[in-house]
Amino acid sequence: MSTVQGARARARIEVTAAIKDEARKQLATEGATKLSLRAVARELGMVSSALYRYFPSRDDLLTALIIDAYDAVGEAAEQALAKQRKAASPAARWTAVCRAVRAWALAHPHEFTLIYGSSVPGYTAPQETVGPAARVGLVLVSIARDAHHGKGIAPPPLAVPLRAEAERMAAELAPDLPPAVVVALVAAWAQLFGLILFEVFGQFRRVVEDRDPFFTHAAEQLARSVGLVLPA
Amino acid sequence: MSTVQGARARARIEVTAAIKDEARKQLATEGATKLSLRAVARELGMVSSALYRYFPSRDDLLTALIIDAYDAVGEAAEQALAKQRKAASPAARWTAVCRAVRAWALAHPHEFTLIYGSSVPGYTAPQETVGPAARVGLVLVSIARDAHHGKGIAPPPLAVPLRAEAERMAAELAPDLPPAVVVALVAAWAQLFGLILFEVFGQFRRVVEDRDPFFTHAAEQLARSVGLVLPA
DNA sequence: TCACGAACGAGAGCACCGCTCTCGCCCACG
DNA sequence: CGTGGGCGAGAGCGGTGCTCTCGTTCGTGA
């Protein structure tokens, strides 16, 4: 029933996409705070009130862009993993995924900021965002899972004993992995984005100049921290 | 000459402080994007144009708040280090500083977001911010330096060989420390804020529930990654 | 001492914003 | 074929950052 929708529905999809495209363009040049419904409408030859036929509010437009951005960075990570799949070591896959996420962030800094930077502390993300938001994390988990299950090359790498609460959290998130690996995985997930955020926000200016090799090295160390690198 | 300034100068200082206080209050309740000059003026019983006698623009007000926030979190880190100074192991000092930074961030989420989150990708921070912004990093460096120089307990912990550029960067930043330690230090610096940002932004919701022990564990692992933990 | 000038607050006003409401139009479905 | 609902246009509301002008106040240098 959805294959050949009426012209009405098709037009709606097209206009919605055009609005998002124009909004993304303004996002890239001006940033999220400067994104203006009126400017988007103006650029599209519409009047501002017409946009409200497609998005109930400016925040809903932003939410749509957020979901798209989560999907885009998640897909970048998944494609990087797929490209590395055969015969690459877990550490090599990990690094490739990290580099892909970083590359996407540097190519779309404002969209990356939108999802990982400027979030409002009090604000609870709408339910539709949680799925797309999890994709990068799931890619990282899958690398560890493959390494642990398939070839069994990921030993629990940690010397510091875990608290009981951490054990429980690990059992909930990924019961098939050693708790220490799960905890390290979650931490590495956040730390990866710390590295990228600092680079995107310019915190490394005058501190790290050759950021590409620095990042690669840090990503490899993260892989080590999760136990993806075999002791030599 | 500056001890007993005229009454006008004192009034100016007081009004400036009152503006910043009210702005901080609104920042805490509404967030940076909703901070309104007119609302601040209204609350202070002034008219909006009067604020421009004290801050040339809204962005300059925000810059002032940014500097204050950098100083506040830097001071929190420095005080945590000072409190731990005597007889504490380098790893214990490291963890204490990390926990102090996190505690400040959780207590002032909007101010933390202002300095580490919502930064505009294209925007270059004014020169006045670089000093205050460096304070937390310098505290971390000082811990590693004390450990390396004073007691020599920080062995270069890394197995992956460094690139030549990384060696050069390390020599510029802290020539008295082993390059591998400097590189790990910079990465740990960014990763620490990745952990805190994810917690402040709610990325750990439904993922990490007992965040305090999780963070402490992650901070200890970061100390390990810099070489602050002696091999058992 | 006193006049000058700088700093100050008030107010009006500009251009822009998000959002609402009403109004005609026109297409698709019953 | 008639009609109801989706649509775009337009006016308008209250808000924003920022500018300019105009009296007033108050410290300071002559």
Coordinates of C-alpha atoms (C1' of nucleotides) in Angstrom, one line a residue:
Chain A
M1 CA 0.0 0.0 0.0
S2 CA 2.9 2.2 0.5
T3 CA 4.6 1.6 -2.9
V4 CA 2.8 4.1 -5.0
Q5 CA 1.5 6.7 -2.6
G6 CA -0.6 9.5 -3.9
A7 CA 1.1 12.5 -5.3
R8 CA 0.1 14.4 -2.2
A9 CA 2.2 12.1 0.1
R10 CA 5.1 12.1 -2.3
A11 CA 5.2 15.9 -2.4
R12 CA 5.1 15.9 1.3
I13 CA 8.1 13.7 1.5
E14 CA 10.0 15.8 -1.0
V15 CA 9.3 19.0 0.7
T16 CA 10.2 17.5 4.1
A17 CA 13.5 16.4 2.6
A18 CA 14.1 19.8 1.1
I19 CA 13.5 21.5 4.4
K20 CA 15.9 19.2 6.1
D21 CA 18.5 19.7 3.4
E22 CA 18.4 23.4 3.6
A23 CA 18.4 23.3 7.4
R24 CA 21.5 21.1 7.2
K25 CA 23.1 23.6 4.9
Q26 CA 22.5 26.4 7.3
L27 CA 23.6 24.2 10.2
A28 CA 26.9 23.7 8.5
T29 CA 27.5 27.4 7.8
E30 CA 26.0 29.0 10.9
G31 CA 25.7 26.4 13.6
A32 CA 22.7 25.1 15.5
T33 CA 21.9 28.3 17.5
K34 CA 21.7 30.4 14.3
L35 CA 19.4 27.9 12.5
S36 CA 16.3 30.0 11.7
L37 CA 13.1 28.6 10.5
R38 CA 12.4 31.9 8.7
A39 CA 15.7 31.7 6.9
V40 CA 15.1 28.1 5.8
A41 CA 11.7 29.1 4.5
R42 CA 13.0 32.1 2.8
E43 CA 15.7 30.1 1.0
L44 CA 13.0 27.6 -0.1
G45 CA 10.8 30.4 -1.4
M46 CA 8.1 29.7 1.2
V47 CA 6.7 31.7 4.0
S48 CA 7.7 30.7 7.5
S49 CA 4.3 29.6 8.6
A50 CA 4.3 27.0 5.8
L51 CA 7.1 25.1 7.5
Y52 CA 4.8 24.3 10.4
R53 CA 2.9 22.0 8.1
Y54 CA 5.9 19.8 8.2
F55 CA 7.6 20.3 11.6
P56 CA 5.5 21.4 14.6
S57 CA 8.4 23.5 16.0
R58 CA 12.0 24.4 15.5
D59 CA 13.0 21.8 18.1
D60 CA 11.3 19.1 16.1
L61 CA 13.2 20.1 13.1
L62 CA 16.4 19.9 15.1
T63 CA 15.3 16.5 16.5
A64 CA 14.9 15.2 12.9
L65 CA 18.4 16.5 12.1
I66 CA 19.8 14.9 15.2
I67 CA 18.3 11.5 14.3
D68 CA 19.8 11.8 10.8
A69 CA 23.1 12.7 12.2
Y70 CA 23.2 9.8 14.6
D71 CA 22.3 7.6 11.6
A72 CA 25.0 9.1 9.5
V73 CA 27.8 8.6 12.0
G74 CA 26.5 5.2 12.9
E75 CA 26.4 4.2 9.2
A76 CA 30.0 5.5 8.8
A77 CA 31.1 3.3 11.7
E78 CA 29.2 0.3 10.3
Q79 CA 30.6 0.7 6.8
A80 CA 34.1 1.0 8.2
L81 CA 33.7 -2.2 10.1
A82 CA 32.2 -4.0 7.0
K83 CA 35.2 -2.9 4.9
Q84 CA 37.6 -4.3 7.4
R85 CA 35.7 -7.5 8.2
K86 CA 37.8 -10.2 6.6
A87 CA 41.1 -11.2 8.0
A88 CA 41.7 -8.0 9.9
S89 CA 42.6 -8.2 13.5
P90 CA 40.2 -6.9 16.1
A91 CA 42.5 -4.1 16.9
A92 CA 42.7 -3.1 13.3
R93 CA 38.9 -3.1 13.0
W94 CA 38.6 -1.1 16.2
T95 CA 41.0 1.6 14.9
A96 CA 39.3 1.7 11.5
V97 CA 36.0 2.3 13.2
C98 CA 37.4 5.0 15.4
R99 CA 39.0 6.7 12.5
A100 CA 35.8 6.6 10.5
V101 CA 33.9 8.2 13.3
R102 CA 36.5 10.9 13.6
A103 CA 36.6 11.5 9.9
W104 CA 32.8 11.9 9.8
A105 CA 33.0 14.3 12.7
L106 CA 35.7 16.4 11.1
A107 CA 33.7 16.5 7.8
H108 CA 30.4 17.5 9.6
P109 CA 31.5 19.4 12.7
H110 CA 28.2 21.2 13.3
E111 CA 26.2 18.0 12.9
F112 CA 28.6 16.2 15.2
T113 CA 28.3 19.1 17.7
L114 CA 24.6 18.8 17.5
I115 CA 24.5 15.3 18.7
Y116 CA 27.5 15.0 21.0
G117 CA 28.2 18.6 22.0
S118 CA 25.5 21.1 22.5
S119 CA 23.0 18.8 24.2
V120 CA 21.1 20.5 26.9
P121 CA 21.9 19.0 30.3
G122 CA 18.3 18.9 31.6
Y123 CA 16.9 17.7 28.3
T124 CA 15.9 14.1 27.8
A125 CA 16.3 12.9 24.3
P126 CA 13.1 11.8 22.6
Q127 CA 12.6 8.1 22.3
E128 CA 13.1 8.0 18.6
T129 CA 16.7 9.1 19.0
V130 CA 17.9 6.2 21.3
G131 CA 18.1 3.7 18.5
P132 CA 20.2 5.7 16.1
A133 CA 22.2 7.0 19.0
A134 CA 23.3 3.5 20.0
R135 CA 24.7 2.4 16.6
V136 CA 28.3 3.5 17.1
G137 CA 28.3 1.9 20.5
L138 CA 26.9 -1.3 19.1
V139 CA 29.6 -1.4 16.5
L140 CA 32.3 -1.2 19.2
V141 CA 30.6 -3.9 21.2
S142 CA 30.4 -6.2 18.2
I143 CA 34.1 -5.9 17.6
A144 CA 34.8 -7.0 21.2
R145 CA 32.2 -9.7 20.9
D146 CA 33.7 -11.1 17.7
A147 CA 37.1 -11.1 19.3
H148 CA 35.9 -12.8 22.4
H149 CA 33.6 -15.4 20.9
G150 CA 34.9 -16.1 17.5
K151 CA 38.6 -16.4 18.2
G152 CA 38.8 -15.8 21.9
I153 CA 41.6 -13.3 21.6
A154 CA 40.4 -10.7 24.0
P155 CA 41.5 -11.5 27.5
P156 CA 40.1 -9.5 30.4
P157 CA 42.8 -6.9 30.5
L158 CA 42.2 -5.1 33.8
A159 CA 44.2 -5.5 37.0
V160 CA 42.0 -3.2 39.2
P161 CA 39.2 -5.2 40.7
L162 CA 35.7 -4.4 39.7
R163 CA 33.0 -3.2 42.1
A164 CA 29.9 -5.3 42.5
E165 CA 27.7 -2.6 40.8
A166 CA 30.0 -2.7 37.7
E167 CA 29.6 -6.4 37.5
R168 CA 25.9 -6.1 37.5
M169 CA 25.9 -3.4 34.8
A170 CA 28.2 -5.5 32.6
A171 CA 25.8 -8.5 33.0
E172 CA 22.9 -6.4 31.9
L173 CA 24.7 -4.9 28.9
A174 CA 26.5 -7.8 27.5
P175 CA 26.2 -11.0 29.6
D176 CA 28.4 -12.9 27.1
L177 CA 31.4 -10.8 27.7
P178 CA 33.7 -10.6 30.7
P179 CA 32.5 -7.8 33.0
A180 CA 35.9 -6.1 32.9
V181 CA 35.7 -6.0 29.1
V182 CA 32.3 -4.4 29.2
V183 CA 33.3 -1.8 31.6
A184 CA 36.4 -1.0 29.6
L185 CA 34.2 -0.9 26.5
V186 CA 31.8 1.7 27.9
A187 CA 34.6 3.8 29.1
A188 CA 36.5 3.6 25.8
W189 CA 33.2 4.5 24.0
A190 CA 33.0 7.8 26.0
Q191 CA 36.7 8.4 25.8
L192 CA 36.7 8.0 22.0
F193 CA 34.2 10.9 21.7
G194 CA 36.2 12.9 24.2
L195 CA 39.2 12.7 21.8
I196 CA 37.0 13.7 18.9
L197 CA 35.2 16.4 20.7
F198 CA 38.4 18.1 21.9
E199 CA 39.6 18.1 18.3
V200 CA 36.4 19.4 16.8
F201 CA 36.1 22.1 19.5
G202 CA 39.7 23.2 19.0
Q203 CA 40.9 22.3 22.5
F204 CA 44.0 20.7 20.8
R205 CA 44.9 24.0 19.1
R206 CA 48.5 24.8 20.0
V207 CA 48.7 21.5 21.9
V208 CA 48.4 18.8 19.3
E209 CA 49.5 19.8 15.8
D210 CA 49.7 16.5 14.0
R211 CA 46.3 15.3 15.0
D212 CA 45.9 12.4 12.7
P213 CA 48.8 10.2 14.0
F214 CA 48.0 11.3 17.5
F215 CA 44.4 10.1 17.2
T216 CA 45.4 6.9 15.6
H217 CA 47.8 6.2 18.4
A218 CA 45.2 7.0 21.0
A219 CA 42.7 4.8 19.3
E220 CA 45.1 1.9 19.3
Q221 CA 45.7 2.5 23.0
L222 CA 41.9 2.4 23.5
A223 CA 41.9 -0.9 21.7
R224 CA 44.5 -2.1 24.2
S225 CA 42.4 -0.9 27.1
V226 CA 39.6 -3.1 26.0
G227 CA 41.9 -6.1 25.5
L228 CA 41.8 -6.2 21.8
V229 CA 45.6 -6.2 21.5
L230 CA 47.4 -9.5 22.2
P231 CA 50.3 -9.2 24.7
A232 CA 53.4 -9.3 22.6
Chain B
M1 CA 46.7 53.5 43.2
S2 CA 44.1 50.8 42.8
T3 CA 43.4 50.2 46.5
V4 CA 40.9 52.9 47.1
Q5 CA 39.3 53.5 43.7
G6 CA 36.7 56.1 43.3
A7 CA 33.1 55.2 44.0
R8 CA 32.2 55.0 40.3
A9 CA 34.9 52.4 39.7
R10 CA 33.7 50.4 42.6
A11 CA 30.1 50.7 41.4
R12 CA 31.2 49.5 38.0
I13 CA 32.8 46.4 39.5
E14 CA 29.7 45.7 41.6
V15 CA 27.3 46.1 38.7
T16 CA 29.5 44.0 36.5
A17 CA 29.5 41.3 39.1
A18 CA 25.7 41.6 39.6
I19 CA 25.2 41.1 35.9
K20 CA 27.4 38.1 35.8
D21 CA 25.7 36.6 38.8
E22 CA 22.3 37.1 37.4
A23 CA 23.5 35.7 34.0
R24 CA 24.9 32.7 35.8
K25 CA 21.6 32.1 37.6
Q26 CA 19.8 32.2 34.3
L27 CA 22.4 30.0 32.8
A28 CA 21.9 27.4 35.4
T29 CA 18.1 27.4 35.0
E30 CA 17.7 27.9 31.2
G31 CA 20.9 27.1 29.5
A32 CA 23.2 29.1 27.4
T33 CA 21.0 29.4 24.4
K34 CA 18.2 30.9 26.4
L35 CA 20.4 33.5 28.2
S36 CA 18.8 36.8 27.4
L37 CA 20.3 40.2 27.9
R38 CA 16.9 41.7 28.3
A39 CA 15.9 39.1 30.9
V40 CA 19.1 39.8 32.9
A41 CA 18.5 43.5 32.7
R42 CA 14.9 43.1 33.7
E43 CA 15.8 41.1 36.7
L44 CA 18.3 43.7 37.8
G45 CA 15.8 46.5 37.4
M46 CA 17.7 48.0 34.5
V47 CA 16.9 48.6 30.9
S48 CA 18.6 46.4 28.3
S49 CA 20.6 49.1 26.7
A50 CA 22.2 49.8 30.1
L51 CA 23.9 46.5 30.0
Y52 CA 25.9 47.5 27.0
R53 CA 27.8 49.9 29.3
Y54 CA 29.4 46.8 30.8
F55 CA 29.5 44.2 28.1
P56 CA 29.7 45.2 24.4
S57 CA 27.6 42.3 23.3
R58 CA 25.9 39.1 24.5
D59 CA 28.9 37.1 23.3
D60 CA 31.2 39.1 25.5
L61 CA 29.0 38.4 28.5
L62 CA 29.2 34.7 27.6
T63 CA 33.0 35.0 27.2
A64 CA 33.3 36.4 30.7
L65 CA 31.2 33.6 32.0
I66 CA 33.4 31.1 30.1
I67 CA 36.5 32.5 31.7
D68 CA 35.0 32.3 35.1
A69 CA 33.9 28.7 34.5
Y70 CA 37.4 27.7 33.4
D71 CA 38.8 29.3 36.5
A72 CA 36.3 27.6 38.7
V73 CA 36.9 24.1 37.4
G74 CA 40.6 24.8 37.3
E75 CA 40.6 25.9 40.9
A76 CA 38.5 22.8 41.9
A77 CA 41.2 20.6 40.3
E78 CA 44.0 22.5 42.0
Q79 CA 42.4 22.4 45.4
A80 CA 41.8 18.7 45.0
L81 CA 45.5 18.2 44.2
A82 CA 46.6 20.4 47.1
K83 CA 44.4 18.4 49.5
Q84 CA 46.0 15.2 48.4
R85 CA 49.5 16.4 48.3
K86 CA 51.3 14.8 51.2
A87 CA 52.0 11.1 51.2
A88 CA 49.4 10.2 48.6
S89 CA 50.4 8.1 45.6
P90 CA 50.4 9.7 42.2
A91 CA 47.5 7.5 41.2
A92 CA 45.5 8.6 44.2
R93 CA 46.2 12.2 43.4
W94 CA 45.2 11.7 39.8
T95 CA 42.0 10.0 40.7
A96 CA 41.2 12.7 43.3
V97 CA 41.6 15.4 40.6
C98 CA 39.5 13.6 38.1
R99 CA 36.8 13.2 40.7
A100 CA 36.9 16.8 41.6
V101 CA 36.5 17.9 38.0
R102 CA 33.6 15.5 37.6
A103 CA 32.0 16.8 40.8
W104 CA 32.3 20.4 39.7
A105 CA 30.8 19.4 36.3
L106 CA 27.8 17.6 37.9
A107 CA 27.3 20.6 40.2
H108 CA 27.4 23.1 37.4
P109 CA 26.2 21.3 34.3
H110 CA 25.3 24.3 32.3
E111 CA 28.6 26.1 33.0
F112 CA 30.5 22.9 32.2
T113 CA 28.5 22.6 28.9
L114 CA 29.4 26.2 28.2
I115 CA 33.1 25.6 28.2
Y116 CA 33.4 21.9 27.1
G117 CA 30.2 21.3 25.2
S118 CA 28.5 23.9 23.2
S119 CA 31.6 25.5 21.7
V120 CA 31.1 26.6 18.1
P121 CA 33.3 24.6 15.8
G122 CA 34.4 27.5 13.7
Y123 CA 34.9 29.8 16.7
T124 CA 38.4 30.6 17.9
A125 CA 38.4 31.2 21.6
P126 CA 39.6 34.7 22.6
Q127 CA 43.1 35.0 23.9
E128 CA 42.0 35.7 27.5
T129 CA 40.5 32.2 27.8
V130 CA 43.6 30.1 27.0
G131 CA 45.2 30.7 30.3
P132 CA 42.2 29.6 32.5
A133 CA 41.4 26.9 30.0
A134 CA 44.8 25.3 30.6
R135 CA 44.6 25.0 34.3
V136 CA 43.1 21.5 34.5
G137 CA 45.6 20.2 32.0
L138 CA 48.4 21.7 33.9
V139 CA 47.3 20.0 37.1
L140 CA 47.4 16.6 35.3
V141 CA 50.8 17.3 33.9
S142 CA 52.1 18.3 37.3
I143 CA 51.0 15.0 38.8
A144 CA 52.9 13.1 36.1
R145 CA 55.9 15.4 36.5
D146 CA 56.1 15.0 40.2
A147 CA 55.8 11.2 39.8
H148 CA 58.5 11.1 37.2
H149 CA 61.0 13.6 38.7
G150 CA 60.4 13.3 42.4
K151 CA 60.2 9.7 42.9
G152 CA 60.7 8.3 39.4
I153 CA 57.7 6.0 39.6
A154 CA 56.2 6.7 36.3
P155 CA 57.7 4.4 33.7
P156 CA 56.9 5.0 30.1
P157 CA 53.9 2.6 29.9
L158 CA 53.3 2.2 26.2
A159 CA 54.2 -0.7 23.9
V160 CA 53.0 0.8 20.7
P161 CA 55.9 2.8 19.1
L162 CA 55.4 6.5 18.7
R163 CA 55.5 8.4 15.5
A164 CA 58.2 11.0 14.9
E165 CA 55.6 13.8 15.0
A166 CA 54.4 12.7 18.4
E167 CA 57.9 12.8 19.7
R168 CA 58.3 16.3 18.5
M169 CA 55.0 17.4 20.1
A170 CA 55.9 15.8 23.4
A171 CA 59.3 17.6 23.3
E172 CA 57.5 20.9 22.9
L173 CA 54.9 20.4 25.6
A174 CA 57.0 18.8 28.4
P175 CA 60.6 18.1 27.4
D176 CA 61.4 16.7 30.8
L177 CA 58.9 13.9 30.5
P178 CA 59.2 10.7 28.4
P179 CA 57.4 11.4 25.1
A180 CA 55.2 8.4 25.5
V181 CA 54.0 9.8 28.9
V182 CA 53.2 13.2 27.3
V183 CA 51.2 11.6 24.5
A184 CA 49.3 9.4 27.0
L185 CA 48.7 12.5 29.2
V186 CA 47.2 14.5 26.4
A187 CA 44.9 11.6 25.4
A188 CA 43.9 11.0 29.0
W189 CA 43.1 14.7 29.4
A190 CA 40.7 14.5 26.5
Q191 CA 39.3 11.1 27.5
L192 CA 38.6 12.4 31.0
F193 CA 36.3 15.1 29.6
G194 CA 34.8 12.5 27.3
L195 CA 33.7 10.5 30.3
I196 CA 32.3 13.6 32.1
L197 CA 30.6 15.0 29.0
F198 CA 28.8 11.7 28.4
E199 CA 27.6 11.7 31.9
V200 CA 26.5 15.3 31.9
F201 CA 24.8 15.0 28.6
G202 CA 22.9 11.9 29.6
Q203 CA 24.5 9.5 27.2
F204 CA 25.0 7.0 30.0
R205 CA 21.3 7.0 30.8
R206 CA 20.1 3.4 30.7
V207 CA 23.7 2.3 30.1
V208 CA 25.6 3.1 33.3
E209 CA 23.5 3.4 36.4
D210 CA 26.0 3.5 39.2
R211 CA 28.1 6.2 37.7
D212 CA 30.2 7.1 40.7
P213 CA 32.1 3.8 41.0
F214 CA 32.2 3.5 37.2
F215 CA 33.9 6.9 36.9
T216 CA 36.3 6.1 39.7
H217 CA 37.3 2.9 38.0
A218 CA 37.7 4.7 34.6
A219 CA 39.8 7.4 36.2
E220 CA 42.1 4.7 37.8
Q221 CA 42.5 3.1 34.4
L222 CA 43.4 6.5 32.9
A223 CA 46.1 6.8 35.6
R224 CA 47.3 3.4 34.5
S225 CA 47.4 4.5 30.9
V226 CA 49.7 7.4 31.8
G227 CA 51.9 5.1 33.8
L228 CA 51.0 6.4 37.3
V229 CA 50.3 2.9 38.6
L230 CA 53.2 0.7 39.5
P231 CA 53.1 -2.8 38.0
A232 CA 52.1 -5.1 40.8
Chain C
dT1 C1' 36.2 75.9 43.1
dC2 C1' 34.1 75.0 39.2
dA3 C1' 33.4 73.8 34.6
dC4 C1' 34.1 70.3 31.4
dG5 C1' 33.6 65.7 29.8
dA6 C1' 33.1 61.0 30.4
dA7 C1' 30.2 57.5 32.2
dC8 C1' 25.6 56.3 33.0
dG9 C1' 20.5 54.9 32.6
dA10 C1' 16.2 55.5 30.1
dG11 C1' 13.7 55.1 26.1
dA12 C1' 12.5 54.6 21.3
dG13 C1' 13.4 52.1 17.4
dC14 C1' 15.3 48.6 13.9
dA15 C1' 15.5 44.1 12.1
dC16 C1' 14.9 39.6 13.2
dC17 C1' 13.1 35.5 15.6
dG18 C1' 9.5 31.4 16.9
dC19 C1' 4.9 30.7 16.7
dT20 C1' -0.4 31.3 16.0
dC21 C1' -4.4 32.3 13.6
dT22 C1' -7.2 33.1 9.7
dC23 C1' -8.0 33.0 5.1
dG24 C1' -8.6 31.4 0.3
dC25 C1' -7.2 27.6 -2.8
dC26 C1' -7.0 23.2 -4.8
dC27 C1' -6.4 18.4 -5.0
dA28 C1' -7.8 13.7 -3.7
dC29 C1' -10.9 10.6 -2.0
dG30 C1' -15.7 9.0 -0.9
Chain D
dC1 C1' -19.1 15.2 -8.6
dG2 C1' -19.0 17.5 -4.1
dT3 C1' -16.5 18.3 -0.2
dG4 C1' -13.2 18.0 3.4
dG5 C1' -8.6 18.3 4.5
dG6 C1' -3.9 19.6 3.4
dC7 C1' -1.6 23.5 1.8
dG8 C1' 0.7 28.3 1.3
dA9 C1' 0.1 33.2 2.1
dG10 C1' -0.3 36.9 5.2
dA11 C1' -0.9 39.5 9.3
dG12 C1' 0.2 39.7 13.9
dC13 C1' 2.0 38.8 18.9
dG14 C1' 5.6 38.9 22.0
dG15 C1' 10.2 38.3 22.3
dT16 C1' 15.3 39.0 21.0
dG17 C1' 20.1 41.6 20.2
dC18 C1' 21.7 45.8 19.3
dT19 C1' 21.9 51.1 18.1
dC20 C1' 21.1 55.8 18.8
dT21 C1' 19.8 59.8 21.2
dC22 C1' 19.0 62.4 25.1
dG23 C1' 19.1 64.1 29.9
dT24 C1' 21.6 63.4 34.2
dT25 C1' 25.2 62.6 37.4
dC26 C1' 29.6 62.8 39.1
dG27 C1' 34.8 62.8 39.1
dT28 C1' 38.7 65.3 37.8
dG29 C1' 41.9 68.6 36.0
dA30 C1' 42.6 73.4 35.3

